[in-house]
């Protein structure tokens, strides 16, 4: 099996209480976001536009494709250092149309808003604003191609690039439906390149994706998981052609976690245990059916399945790492491993990253801390993983960070884009005000300008690294997207 970063996308909408998590886990617990890929969108319960548009960024990125880690690690590190030299700000794109998109009928769609998600594919940069407007830009011509909102009352919630058929999937809600249910659409990249975003077709029309229903895209296994709350049925579709593969009808299922080749079904907990099932992702065959013992009267912080390992953490208890093949349990002390706000899982390397209080750490499945980063203090305290990118070889992490240089730390406005080696924790590259400015030549300086260089490092709200073009795209709170080329 080729290596890959967890590549599932489950986009969530707010319930009546605000931003929703990925599911209830068990006994009403709210597991930490699995930043590494689950893209699940959950429909809203409350008809409130503010809540509806508040994408839970902890779930939102990182969309990955299958990857290979066959190159020698020392060569990879050396090459990476060279790759991120001479980084220059080259272009700025604007998701906001000052003239107002003529087809928009909702006032908030015509207001400037922060960029919450960036995806790049086939020379197109897609930028989604928190207002629900999504713009597509040509990297070759450096101009906007079109908006992806094809209906006047459409609010786009999230994006997913489907490499299986070279298309972009948009997940939207509509004012005509009181923003209450999710609608998916697939549009081939070639149509978007021609400026024809309306040439796509709807997906999963038979599904009632109202709160707490959801759709989840799993790039690793090439599957789509939907949940129709109306009839309590989970359905698994093929991501290549969107055909239905099988259904799971069980009202006792509290949550489903997807791992390479398998799915973990978490059922309503009993007082002293939680029933679990492991299914084949391909056909739904039950591979293992067992109970996991729990401490009574203590909530479950999270339950996660990764290959043969099951991670279970309860409130104020040790982390348990269970090998489901032989029932062996490894415990990590609660003071050593505290419940993170998010995970990123690196399956090829058998490692996982945790995010807590702006700090990133790397662990193995023996419960050992592998790496602490020397200069990688995240800018956002809420683990906004839209500002984090893991390279396809799983060797580098690129994040929007606090800049600890003396001349910028006290100012507090501009951060830095830090590139660090996951194996060693060493920083191998950094983009801040000083080196971003000094790397410019005369022609480039006149085109971009010093103010733009500074603004491009202020309040970054989304980040994406195009590995093929060796370019870093960032979006900010003003709705601008900046391109940095190496």
Tab-separated table of C-alpha atoms in Angstrom:
chain	number	residue	atom	x	y	z
A	1	UNK	CA	0.000	0.000	0.000
A	2	UNK	CA	1.285	3.433	-0.907
A	3	UNK	CA	1.781	5.908	1.883
A	4	UNK	CA	-0.615	8.711	2.487
A	5	UNK	CA	-1.634	11.402	4.857
A	6	UNK	CA	-5.128	10.980	6.175
A	7	UNK	CA	-7.267	12.429	3.389
A	8	UNK	CA	-10.832	12.632	4.524
A	9	UNK	CA	-12.943	15.739	4.409
A	10	UNK	CA	-15.969	16.110	6.670
A	11	UNK	CA	-17.271	19.681	6.649
A	12	UNK	CA	-19.421	20.709	9.568
A	13	UNK	CA	-22.154	23.248	9.987
A	14	UNK	CA	-23.312	24.737	13.245
A	15	UNK	CA	-26.055	23.187	15.298
A	16	UNK	CA	-28.248	25.322	17.521
A	17	UNK	CA	-25.359	25.609	19.927
A	18	UNK	CA	-22.820	26.968	17.458
A	19	UNK	CA	-20.098	25.267	15.437
A	20	UNK	CA	-20.503	21.544	15.323
A	21	UNK	CA	-17.818	18.952	15.866
A	22	UNK	CA	-17.261	15.817	13.865
A	23	UNK	CA	-19.779	13.857	15.842
A	24	UNK	CA	-20.680	12.864	19.310
A	25	UNK	CA	-18.190	10.068	19.807
A	26	UNK	CA	-19.895	8.320	22.682
A	27	UNK	CA	-21.852	9.427	25.683
A	28	UNK	CA	-22.165	12.913	24.314
A	29	UNK	CA	-18.433	13.452	24.035
A	30	UNK	CA	-17.007	15.714	21.366
A	31	UNK	CA	-13.814	14.178	19.909
A	32	UNK	CA	-11.043	16.473	18.802
A	33	UNK	CA	-10.915	17.290	15.126
A	34	UNK	CA	-8.955	14.993	12.879
A	35	UNK	CA	-7.297	17.745	10.922
A	36	UNK	CA	-5.499	15.391	8.655
A	37	UNK	CA	-8.336	14.946	6.398
A	38	UNK	CA	-11.842	14.213	7.437
A	39	UNK	CA	-13.981	16.537	5.422
A	40	UNK	CA	-17.493	16.206	6.726
A	41	UNK	CA	-20.242	18.725	6.228
A	42	UNK	CA	-23.096	18.588	8.728
A	43	UNK	CA	-26.314	20.426	8.038
A	44	UNK	CA	-27.458	23.161	10.394
A	45	UNK	CA	-30.216	22.860	12.947
A	46	UNK	CA	-30.748	26.531	13.640
A	47	UNK	CA	-31.770	28.792	10.782
A	48	UNK	CA	-29.185	31.382	11.576
A	49	UNK	CA	-26.865	32.667	8.877
A	50	UNK	CA	-24.033	33.529	11.269
A	51	UNK	CA	-23.918	30.041	12.730
A	52	UNK	CA	-24.495	28.490	9.348
A	53	UNK	CA	-21.485	30.162	7.844
A	54	UNK	CA	-19.144	29.524	10.752
A	55	UNK	CA	-17.157	26.697	9.225
A	56	UNK	CA	-15.433	24.680	11.929
A	57	UNK	CA	-11.928	25.194	10.641
A	58	UNK	CA	-10.537	22.481	12.848
A	59	UNK	CA	-12.047	20.016	10.405
A	60	UNK	CA	-11.249	21.825	7.275
A	61	UNK	CA	-7.896	21.069	5.941
A	62	UNK	CA	-5.750	19.106	5.023
A	63	UNK	CA	-6.912	17.671	1.738
A	64	UNK	CA	-4.268	15.231	0.552
A	65	UNK	CA	-3.797	12.835	-2.304
A	66	UNK	CA	-2.103	9.435	-2.192
A	67	UNK	CA	1.605	9.889	-1.683
A	68	UNK	CA	4.847	7.966	-1.703
A	69	UNK	CA	7.695	8.262	0.787
A	70	UNK	CA	10.258	6.173	-1.064
A	71	UNK	CA	12.958	8.798	-1.466
A	72	UNK	CA	15.866	8.668	0.941
A	73	UNK	CA	15.163	10.879	3.920
A	74	UNK	CA	18.514	12.685	3.984
A	75	UNK	CA	18.147	13.575	0.317
A	76	UNK	CA	14.623	14.788	0.971
A	77	UNK	CA	15.756	17.085	3.789
A	78	UNK	CA	18.607	18.535	1.704
A	79	UNK	CA	16.321	19.072	-1.261
A	80	UNK	CA	13.688	20.687	0.962
A	81	UNK	CA	16.123	23.291	2.273
A	82	UNK	CA	17.007	24.247	-1.284
A	83	UNK	CA	13.361	24.226	-2.343
A	84	UNK	CA	12.372	26.990	0.054
A	85	UNK	CA	15.171	29.442	-0.711
A	86	UNK	CA	14.570	32.775	-2.433
A	87	UNK	CA	10.850	32.877	-1.719
A	88	UNK	CA	9.176	35.897	-3.275
A	89	UNK	CA	5.708	37.362	-3.188
A	90	UNK	CA	4.617	37.491	-6.826
A	91	UNK	CA	0.856	37.940	-7.139
A	92	UNK	CA	-2.261	39.080	-5.319
A	93	UNK	CA	-5.788	37.889	-6.128
A	94	UNK	CA	-9.006	39.366	-4.765
A	95	UNK	CA	-12.020	37.187	-3.944
A	96	UNK	CA	-14.162	40.312	-3.609
A	97	UNK	CA	-15.722	41.907	-6.664
A	98	UNK	CA	-16.005	45.636	-5.861
A	99	UNK	CA	-18.651	46.011	-8.586
A	100	UNK	CA	-20.683	43.235	-7.037
A	101	UNK	CA	-21.343	39.940	-8.793
A	102	UNK	CA	-24.483	40.692	-10.785
A	103	UNK	CA	-26.208	37.419	-9.979
A	104	UNK	CA	-25.892	37.638	-6.182
A	105	UNK	CA	-29.145	38.465	-4.378
A	106	UNK	CA	-27.921	38.005	-0.799
A	107	UNK	CA	-26.316	41.169	0.612
A	108	UNK	CA	-23.646	39.307	2.591
A	109	UNK	CA	-22.345	37.666	-0.586
A	110	UNK	CA	-21.368	41.101	-1.862
A	111	UNK	CA	-19.350	42.056	1.221
A	112	UNK	CA	-15.617	41.572	1.626
A	113	UNK	CA	-14.879	38.534	3.816
A	114	UNK	CA	-11.907	36.499	4.979
A	115	UNK	CA	-10.568	33.573	2.993
A	116	UNK	CA	-11.247	30.305	4.831
A	117	UNK	CA	-10.109	27.715	2.313
A	118	UNK	CA	-7.708	27.441	-0.629
A	119	UNK	CA	-7.389	24.568	-3.093
A	120	UNK	CA	-5.158	24.453	-6.180
A	121	UNK	CA	-5.445	22.091	-9.139
A	122	UNK	CA	-4.436	22.141	-12.809
A	123	UNK	CA	-3.190	25.728	-12.711
A	124	UNK	CA	-6.325	27.039	-10.995
A	125	UNK	CA	-6.399	28.509	-7.506
A	126	UNK	CA	-9.773	28.210	-5.762
A	127	UNK	CA	-10.403	30.536	-2.828
A	128	UNK	CA	-13.479	30.290	-0.606
A	129	UNK	CA	-14.496	33.256	1.547
A	130	UNK	CA	-16.402	32.990	4.823
A	131	UNK	CA	-19.328	34.774	3.151
A	132	UNK	CA	-19.818	31.713	0.936
A	133	UNK	CA	-18.361	33.214	-2.235
A	134	UNK	CA	-15.842	31.029	-4.093
A	135	UNK	CA	-13.601	32.453	-6.817
A	136	UNK	CA	-11.387	30.605	-9.309
A	137	UNK	CA	-8.145	32.233	-10.521
A	138	UNK	CA	-5.907	31.273	-13.416
A	139	UNK	CA	-2.328	30.884	-12.234
A	140	UNK	CA	-0.979	31.286	-15.765
A	141	UNK	CA	-2.938	34.430	-16.636
A	142	UNK	CA	-3.069	35.717	-13.035
A	143	UNK	CA	-6.678	36.800	-13.241
A	144	UNK	CA	-10.032	35.631	-11.980
A	145	UNK	CA	-11.726	33.096	-14.230
A	146	UNK	CA	-15.155	32.990	-12.595
A	147	UNK	CA	-17.145	32.587	-9.417
A	148	UNK	CA	-18.260	29.074	-8.510
A	149	UNK	CA	-21.594	30.301	-7.116
A	150	UNK	CA	-23.906	29.491	-10.020
A	151	UNK	CA	-27.184	30.371	-8.238
A	152	UNK	CA	-28.018	33.832	-6.852
A	153	UNK	CA	-28.747	32.547	-3.339
A	154	UNK	CA	-25.973	29.927	-3.165
A	155	UNK	CA	-23.630	29.918	-0.171
A	156	UNK	CA	-20.692	27.559	-0.710
A	157	UNK	CA	-19.579	25.850	2.483
A	158	UNK	CA	-16.540	23.864	1.361
A	159	UNK	CA	-14.475	22.515	-1.521
A	160	UNK	CA	-13.017	19.142	-2.389
A	161	UNK	CA	-10.746	18.380	-5.343
A	162	UNK	CA	-11.533	14.906	-6.640
A	163	UNK	CA	-8.385	13.663	-8.361
A	164	UNK	CA	-10.188	10.489	-9.421
A	165	UNK	CA	-12.069	12.349	-12.150
A	166	UNK	CA	-10.303	15.737	-12.150
A	167	UNK	CA	-13.258	17.657	-10.800
A	168	UNK	CA	-14.079	20.088	-8.022
A	169	UNK	CA	-16.878	19.237	-5.610
A	170	UNK	CA	-18.630	22.159	-3.963
A	171	UNK	CA	-20.876	21.754	-0.931
A	172	UNK	CA	-23.472	24.502	-0.646
A	173	UNK	CA	-26.594	25.698	1.121
A	174	UNK	CA	-29.300	27.960	-0.278
A	175	UNK	CA	-31.470	30.784	1.002
A	176	UNK	CA	-34.474	29.213	-0.746
A	177	UNK	CA	-34.026	26.235	1.582
A	178	UNK	CA	-33.438	28.418	4.666
A	179	UNK	CA	-29.804	27.221	4.532
A	180	UNK	CA	-30.946	23.979	6.163
A	181	UNK	CA	-29.658	21.208	3.874
A	182	UNK	CA	-26.431	20.486	2.045
A	183	UNK	CA	-26.238	20.223	-1.726
A	184	UNK	CA	-23.202	18.821	-3.547
A	185	UNK	CA	-22.130	19.535	-7.100
A	186	UNK	CA	-19.290	18.134	-9.237
A	187	UNK	CA	-17.715	20.282	-11.957
A	188	UNK	CA	-14.862	19.135	-14.152
A	189	UNK	CA	-11.771	21.328	-13.964
A	190	UNK	CA	-11.733	21.753	-17.736
A	191	UNK	CA	-15.152	23.429	-17.614
A	192	UNK	CA	-13.996	25.816	-14.914
A	193	UNK	CA	-10.932	26.648	-16.990
A	194	UNK	CA	-13.297	27.684	-19.764
A	195	UNK	CA	-15.274	29.874	-17.386
A	196	UNK	CA	-18.276	27.510	-17.326
A	197	UNK	CA	-18.870	26.622	-13.658
A	198	UNK	CA	-22.519	25.851	-14.434
A	199	UNK	CA	-21.515	22.845	-16.566
A	200	UNK	CA	-21.369	20.544	-13.533
A	201	UNK	CA	-24.017	18.202	-12.151
A	202	UNK	CA	-25.590	17.616	-8.698
A	203	UNK	CA	-24.574	14.721	-6.446
A	204	UNK	CA	-26.451	12.630	-3.868
A	205	UNK	CA	-29.828	14.167	-4.704
A	206	UNK	CA	-31.621	11.239	-3.087
A	207	UNK	CA	-30.058	11.990	0.309
A	208	UNK	CA	-31.658	14.251	2.914
A	209	UNK	CA	-28.624	16.072	4.293
A	210	UNK	CA	-30.334	18.139	6.975
A	211	UNK	CA	-28.897	18.525	10.472
A	212	UNK	CA	-27.310	16.407	11.825
A	213	UNK	CA	-26.837	14.731	8.453
A	214	UNK	CA	-23.474	15.084	6.729
A	215	UNK	CA	-21.346	14.212	3.733
A	216	UNK	CA	-17.732	13.118	4.128
A	217	UNK	CA	-15.127	12.765	1.371
A	218	UNK	CA	-12.414	10.155	1.861
A	219	UNK	CA	-9.664	10.580	-0.703
A	220	UNK	CA	-7.495	7.776	0.692
A	221	UNK	CA	-10.039	5.009	0.161
A	222	UNK	CA	-11.804	6.733	-2.721
A	223	UNK	CA	-15.153	6.791	-0.919
A	224	UNK	CA	-17.916	9.187	0.086
A	225	UNK	CA	-19.854	8.677	3.317
A	226	UNK	CA	-23.263	10.303	3.794
A	227	UNK	CA	-25.595	10.283	6.757
A	228	UNK	CA	-29.284	10.957	6.371
A	229	UNK	CA	-30.577	11.884	9.818
A	230	UNK	CA	-34.151	11.627	8.592
A	231	UNK	CA	-33.971	7.835	8.370
A	232	UNK	CA	-30.699	7.213	10.307
A	233	UNK	CA	-28.965	5.595	7.344
A	234	UNK	CA	-25.285	5.841	6.444
A	235	UNK	CA	-24.395	5.274	2.789
A	236	UNK	CA	-21.017	4.675	1.162
A	237	UNK	CA	-20.472	5.812	-2.432
A	238	UNK	CA	-17.602	5.339	-4.874
A	239	UNK	CA	-15.681	8.620	-5.218
A	240	UNK	CA	-14.782	7.802	-8.827
A	241	UNK	CA	-18.289	7.603	-10.246
A	242	UNK	CA	-20.539	8.308	-7.207
A	243	UNK	CA	-22.338	4.959	-7.410
A	244	UNK	CA	-23.856	3.599	-4.204
A	245	UNK	CA	-21.838	0.696	-2.757
A	246	UNK	CA	-23.759	-0.207	0.413
A	247	UNK	CA	-25.811	1.194	3.294
A	248	UNK	CA	-25.615	0.936	7.087
A	249	UNK	CA	-28.957	1.215	8.864
A	250	UNK	CA	-28.489	1.177	12.637
A	251	UNK	CA	-29.877	3.895	14.914
A	252	UNK	CA	-27.434	2.912	17.661
A	253	UNK	CA	-24.416	4.048	15.649
A	254	UNK	CA	-23.115	7.249	17.273
A	255	UNK	CA	-20.166	7.913	14.985
A	256	UNK	CA	-18.139	6.451	12.122
A	257	UNK	CA	-14.382	6.879	11.757
A	258	UNK	CA	-12.622	6.015	8.513
A	259	UNK	CA	-9.108	4.575	8.259
A	260	UNK	CA	-7.236	3.043	5.305
A	261	UNK	CA	-9.270	0.027	4.204
A	262	UNK	CA	-11.603	0.000	7.212
A	263	UNK	CA	-14.329	1.865	9.069
A	264	UNK	CA	-14.835	1.993	12.832
A	265	UNK	CA	-18.440	2.065	13.999
A	266	UNK	CA	-18.871	3.551	17.471
A	267	UNK	CA	-22.180	2.653	19.125
A	268	UNK	CA	-24.045	4.226	22.017
A	269	UNK	CA	-22.008	3.529	25.122
A	270	UNK	CA	-23.124	1.400	27.999
A	271	UNK	CA	-22.161	2.436	31.510
A	272	UNK	CA	-18.871	0.538	31.567
A	273	UNK	CA	-18.055	-0.078	27.899
A	274	UNK	CA	-18.591	1.114	24.342
A	275	UNK	CA	-19.546	-1.367	21.603
A	276	UNK	CA	-17.352	-1.139	18.486
A	277	UNK	CA	-17.304	-2.731	15.045
A	278	UNK	CA	-14.618	-2.664	12.370
A	279	UNK	CA	-15.917	-2.964	8.814
A	280	UNK	CA	-14.269	-3.348	5.432
A	281	UNK	CA	-14.533	-0.013	3.650
A	282	UNK	CA	-14.974	-1.793	0.316
A	283	UNK	CA	-18.129	-3.793	0.985
A	284	UNK	CA	-19.161	-3.208	4.610
A	285	UNK	CA	-18.216	-6.708	5.773
A	286	UNK	CA	-17.806	-6.897	9.564
A	287	UNK	CA	-14.165	-7.714	10.327
A	288	UNK	CA	-14.295	-7.433	14.111
A	289	UNK	CA	-17.012	-6.895	16.708
A	290	UNK	CA	-15.948	-6.105	20.272
A	291	UNK	CA	-16.504	-4.000	23.379
A	292	UNK	CA	-13.962	-1.602	24.845
A	293	UNK	CA	-14.051	-1.143	28.599
A	294	UNK	CA	-14.503	2.374	29.937
A	295	UNK	CA	-14.212	4.136	33.271
A	296	UNK	CA	-17.695	4.649	34.619
A	297	UNK	CA	-19.118	8.155	34.825
A	298	UNK	CA	-16.288	9.726	32.836
A	299	UNK	CA	-16.876	11.225	29.439
A	300	UNK	CA	-14.973	10.031	26.390
A	301	UNK	CA	-12.639	12.705	25.011
A	302	UNK	CA	-12.060	10.805	21.780
A	303	UNK	CA	-12.012	7.399	20.094
A	304	UNK	CA	-9.944	7.119	16.902
A	305	UNK	CA	-9.011	4.173	14.681
A	306	UNK	CA	-5.801	4.137	12.634
A	307	UNK	CA	-4.953	0.910	10.880
A	308	UNK	CA	-4.749	-1.716	13.633
A	309	UNK	CA	-4.479	0.833	16.440
A	310	UNK	CA	-7.389	2.158	18.466
A	311	UNK	CA	-6.809	5.336	20.472
A	312	UNK	CA	-9.142	5.959	23.406
A	313	UNK	CA	-8.974	8.851	25.846
A	314	UNK	CA	-11.360	9.616	28.680
A	315	UNK	CA	-11.521	12.734	30.778
A	316	UNK	CA	-8.588	12.924	33.241
A	317	UNK	CA	-7.474	9.396	32.328
A	318	UNK	CA	-4.468	7.918	30.511
A	319	UNK	CA	-4.426	7.576	26.756
A	320	UNK	CA	-5.014	3.961	25.755
A	321	UNK	CA	-3.538	2.591	22.509
A	322	UNK	CA	-5.147	-0.757	21.755
A	323	UNK	CA	-3.872	-3.160	19.110
A	324	UNK	CA	-7.117	-4.683	17.861
A	325	UNK	CA	-5.272	-7.709	16.443
A	326	UNK	CA	-4.114	-9.072	19.788
A	327	UNK	CA	-5.884	-6.831	22.364
A	328	UNK	CA	-2.587	-5.510	23.723
A	329	UNK	CA	-2.951	-2.120	25.398
A	330	UNK	CA	-0.306	0.561	25.792
A	331	UNK	CA	-1.078	3.401	28.198
A	332	UNK	CA	0.372	6.909	28.114
A	333	UNK	CA	0.124	8.938	31.310
A	334	UNK	CA	-2.447	11.712	31.375
A	335	UNK	CA	0.245	14.250	32.266
A	336	UNK	CA	2.359	13.135	29.287
A	337	UNK	CA	-0.462	13.082	26.750
A	338	UNK	CA	-3.167	15.661	27.298
A	339	UNK	CA	-6.225	15.757	25.066
A	340	UNK	CA	-5.295	17.741	21.928
A	341	UNK	CA	-7.555	20.077	20.039
A	342	UNK	CA	-6.767	18.295	16.769
A	343	UNK	CA	-4.834	15.492	15.080
A	344	UNK	CA	-3.054	14.956	11.792
A	345	UNK	CA	-2.258	11.319	10.998
A	346	UNK	CA	0.667	10.254	8.838
A	347	UNK	CA	-0.112	6.671	7.917
A	348	UNK	CA	2.992	5.927	5.882
A	349	UNK	CA	5.267	6.990	8.722
A	350	UNK	CA	3.062	5.487	11.446
A	351	UNK	CA	3.061	8.817	13.260
A	352	UNK	CA	0.493	11.366	14.289
A	353	UNK	CA	0.669	15.061	15.055
A	354	UNK	CA	-1.181	16.661	17.945
A	355	UNK	CA	-2.134	20.310	18.330
A	356	UNK	CA	-2.602	21.900	21.719
A	357	UNK	CA	-2.176	25.503	22.858
A	358	UNK	CA	-0.532	26.566	19.577
A	359	UNK	CA	2.054	23.770	19.933
A	360	UNK	CA	2.609	20.915	17.492
A	361	UNK	CA	4.029	17.560	18.650
A	362	UNK	CA	4.757	14.297	16.828
A	363	UNK	CA	3.947	10.898	18.398
A	364	UNK	CA	4.272	7.280	17.384
A	365	UNK	CA	1.731	4.563	18.099
A	366	UNK	CA	3.774	3.282	21.014
A	367	UNK	CA	2.773	6.474	22.778
A	368	UNK	CA	6.253	8.015	22.543
A	369	UNK	CA	6.897	11.684	21.824
A	370	UNK	CA	8.997	11.669	18.647
A	371	UNK	CA	9.450	15.338	17.814
A	372	UNK	CA	9.018	18.770	19.357
A	373	UNK	CA	9.446	21.712	17.027
A	374	UNK	CA	12.078	24.368	17.720
A	375	UNK	CA	10.288	27.291	16.047
A	376	UNK	CA	6.725	26.464	15.166
A	377	UNK	CA	4.374	28.321	17.510
A	378	UNK	CA	1.082	28.486	15.640
A	379	UNK	CA	-0.549	31.860	15.176
A	380	UNK	CA	-4.100	30.686	15.814
A	381	UNK	CA	-4.937	29.239	19.202
A	382	UNK	CA	-7.988	27.364	17.905
A	383	UNK	CA	-5.928	25.063	15.661
A	384	UNK	CA	-7.159	26.541	12.442
A	385	UNK	CA	-5.766	23.804	10.242
A	386	UNK	CA	-6.610	25.781	7.139
A	387	UNK	CA	-3.296	27.428	8.017
A	388	UNK	CA	-1.373	24.129	8.038
A	389	UNK	CA	-0.110	22.003	5.153
A	390	UNK	CA	1.662	18.634	5.278
A	391	UNK	CA	3.697	17.792	2.176
A	392	UNK	CA	2.891	14.641	0.243
A	393	UNK	CA	6.060	12.925	1.475
A	394	UNK	CA	5.028	13.618	5.062
A	395	UNK	CA	8.394	15.158	5.814
A	396	UNK	CA	7.469	18.837	6.110
A	397	UNK	CA	4.851	20.919	7.881
A	398	UNK	CA	4.100	24.447	6.655
A	399	UNK	CA	2.141	26.699	9.008
A	400	UNK	CA	1.246	30.287	9.772
A	401	UNK	CA	3.139	30.984	12.990
A	402	UNK	CA	4.058	33.618	15.518
A	403	UNK	CA	7.214	35.392	14.406
A	404	UNK	CA	9.684	35.483	17.279
A	405	UNK	CA	12.128	37.908	15.681
A	406	UNK	CA	12.723	40.965	17.862
A	407	UNK	CA	11.507	43.515	15.358
A	408	UNK	CA	8.144	41.834	14.775
A	409	UNK	CA	7.150	40.091	17.990
A	410	UNK	CA	6.299	43.343	19.765
A	411	UNK	CA	4.325	44.681	16.811
A	412	UNK	CA	2.000	41.709	16.872
A	413	UNK	CA	0.435	42.314	13.473
A	414	UNK	CA	2.537	40.198	11.121
A	415	UNK	CA	3.288	36.530	11.567
A	416	UNK	CA	5.557	34.224	9.616
A	417	UNK	CA	5.166	31.175	7.402
A	418	UNK	CA	7.377	28.488	8.924
A	419	UNK	CA	8.531	25.324	7.189
A	420	UNK	CA	9.762	22.605	9.560
A	421	UNK	CA	11.011	19.038	9.229
A	422	UNK	CA	8.586	16.619	10.880
A	423	UNK	CA	11.288	14.058	11.725
A	424	UNK	CA	13.740	16.423	13.402
A	425	UNK	CA	11.633	19.403	14.427
A	426	UNK	CA	14.187	21.702	12.801
A	427	UNK	CA	13.022	24.768	10.940
A	428	UNK	CA	14.276	24.676	7.353
A	429	UNK	CA	12.553	27.782	6.023
A	430	UNK	CA	10.788	30.897	7.205
A	431	UNK	CA	8.970	33.730	5.453
A	432	UNK	CA	8.685	36.910	7.520
A	433	UNK	CA	8.804	40.642	6.871
A	434	UNK	CA	12.573	40.878	6.723
A	435	UNK	CA	13.383	38.100	4.283
A	436	UNK	CA	10.207	38.519	2.227
A	437	UNK	CA	11.231	42.087	1.479
A	438	UNK	CA	14.937	41.467	0.966
A	439	UNK	CA	14.327	38.714	-1.565
A	440	UNK	CA	12.631	41.069	-4.005
A	441	UNK	CA	14.404	42.440	-7.046
A	442	UNK	CA	13.732	45.882	-8.422
A	443	UNK	CA	11.042	44.961	-10.953
A	444	UNK	CA	9.266	42.762	-8.468
A	445	UNK	CA	9.338	45.431	-5.782
A	446	UNK	CA	7.695	47.959	-8.083
A	447	UNK	CA	4.967	45.466	-8.936
A	448	UNK	CA	4.146	44.263	-5.440
A	449	UNK	CA	5.185	47.077	-3.130
A	450	UNK	CA	6.369	47.032	0.468
A	451	UNK	CA	2.899	47.518	1.947
A	452	UNK	CA	1.561	44.461	0.171
A	453	UNK	CA	4.476	42.370	1.427
A	454	UNK	CA	3.588	43.335	4.994
A	455	UNK	CA	-0.156	42.888	4.523
A	456	UNK	CA	0.422	39.436	3.024
A	457	UNK	CA	1.810	38.286	6.398
A	458	UNK	CA	-0.943	39.789	8.519
A	459	UNK	CA	-3.864	37.733	9.756
A	460	UNK	CA	-3.448	34.804	7.377
A	461	UNK	CA	-6.624	32.721	7.503
A	462	UNK	CA	-5.857	30.012	4.917
A	463	UNK	CA	-2.709	28.401	3.508
A	464	UNK	CA	-2.021	25.958	0.690
A	465	UNK	CA	1.234	24.684	-0.830
A	466	UNK	CA	1.175	23.727	-4.503
A	467	UNK	CA	3.891	21.081	-4.623
A	468	UNK	CA	3.953	20.822	-8.411
A	469	UNK	CA	4.512	24.542	-8.930
A	470	UNK	CA	6.465	25.018	-5.695
A	471	UNK	CA	4.244	27.924	-4.660
A	472	UNK	CA	2.619	28.865	-1.362
A	473	UNK	CA	-0.811	30.481	-1.490
A	474	UNK	CA	-2.193	32.310	1.525
A	475	UNK	CA	-5.510	34.051	2.121
A	476	UNK	CA	-6.161	36.758	4.682
A	477	UNK	CA	-8.990	38.359	6.622
A	478	UNK	CA	-9.528	40.964	3.891
A	479	UNK	CA	-10.335	38.418	1.208
A	480	UNK	CA	-7.012	38.603	-0.639
A	481	UNK	CA	-5.001	35.604	-1.823
A	482	UNK	CA	-1.214	35.999	-2.114
A	483	UNK	CA	1.084	33.788	-4.148
A	484	UNK	CA	4.708	33.191	-3.174
A	485	UNK	CA	6.976	31.520	-5.668
A	486	UNK	CA	10.277	29.795	-4.913
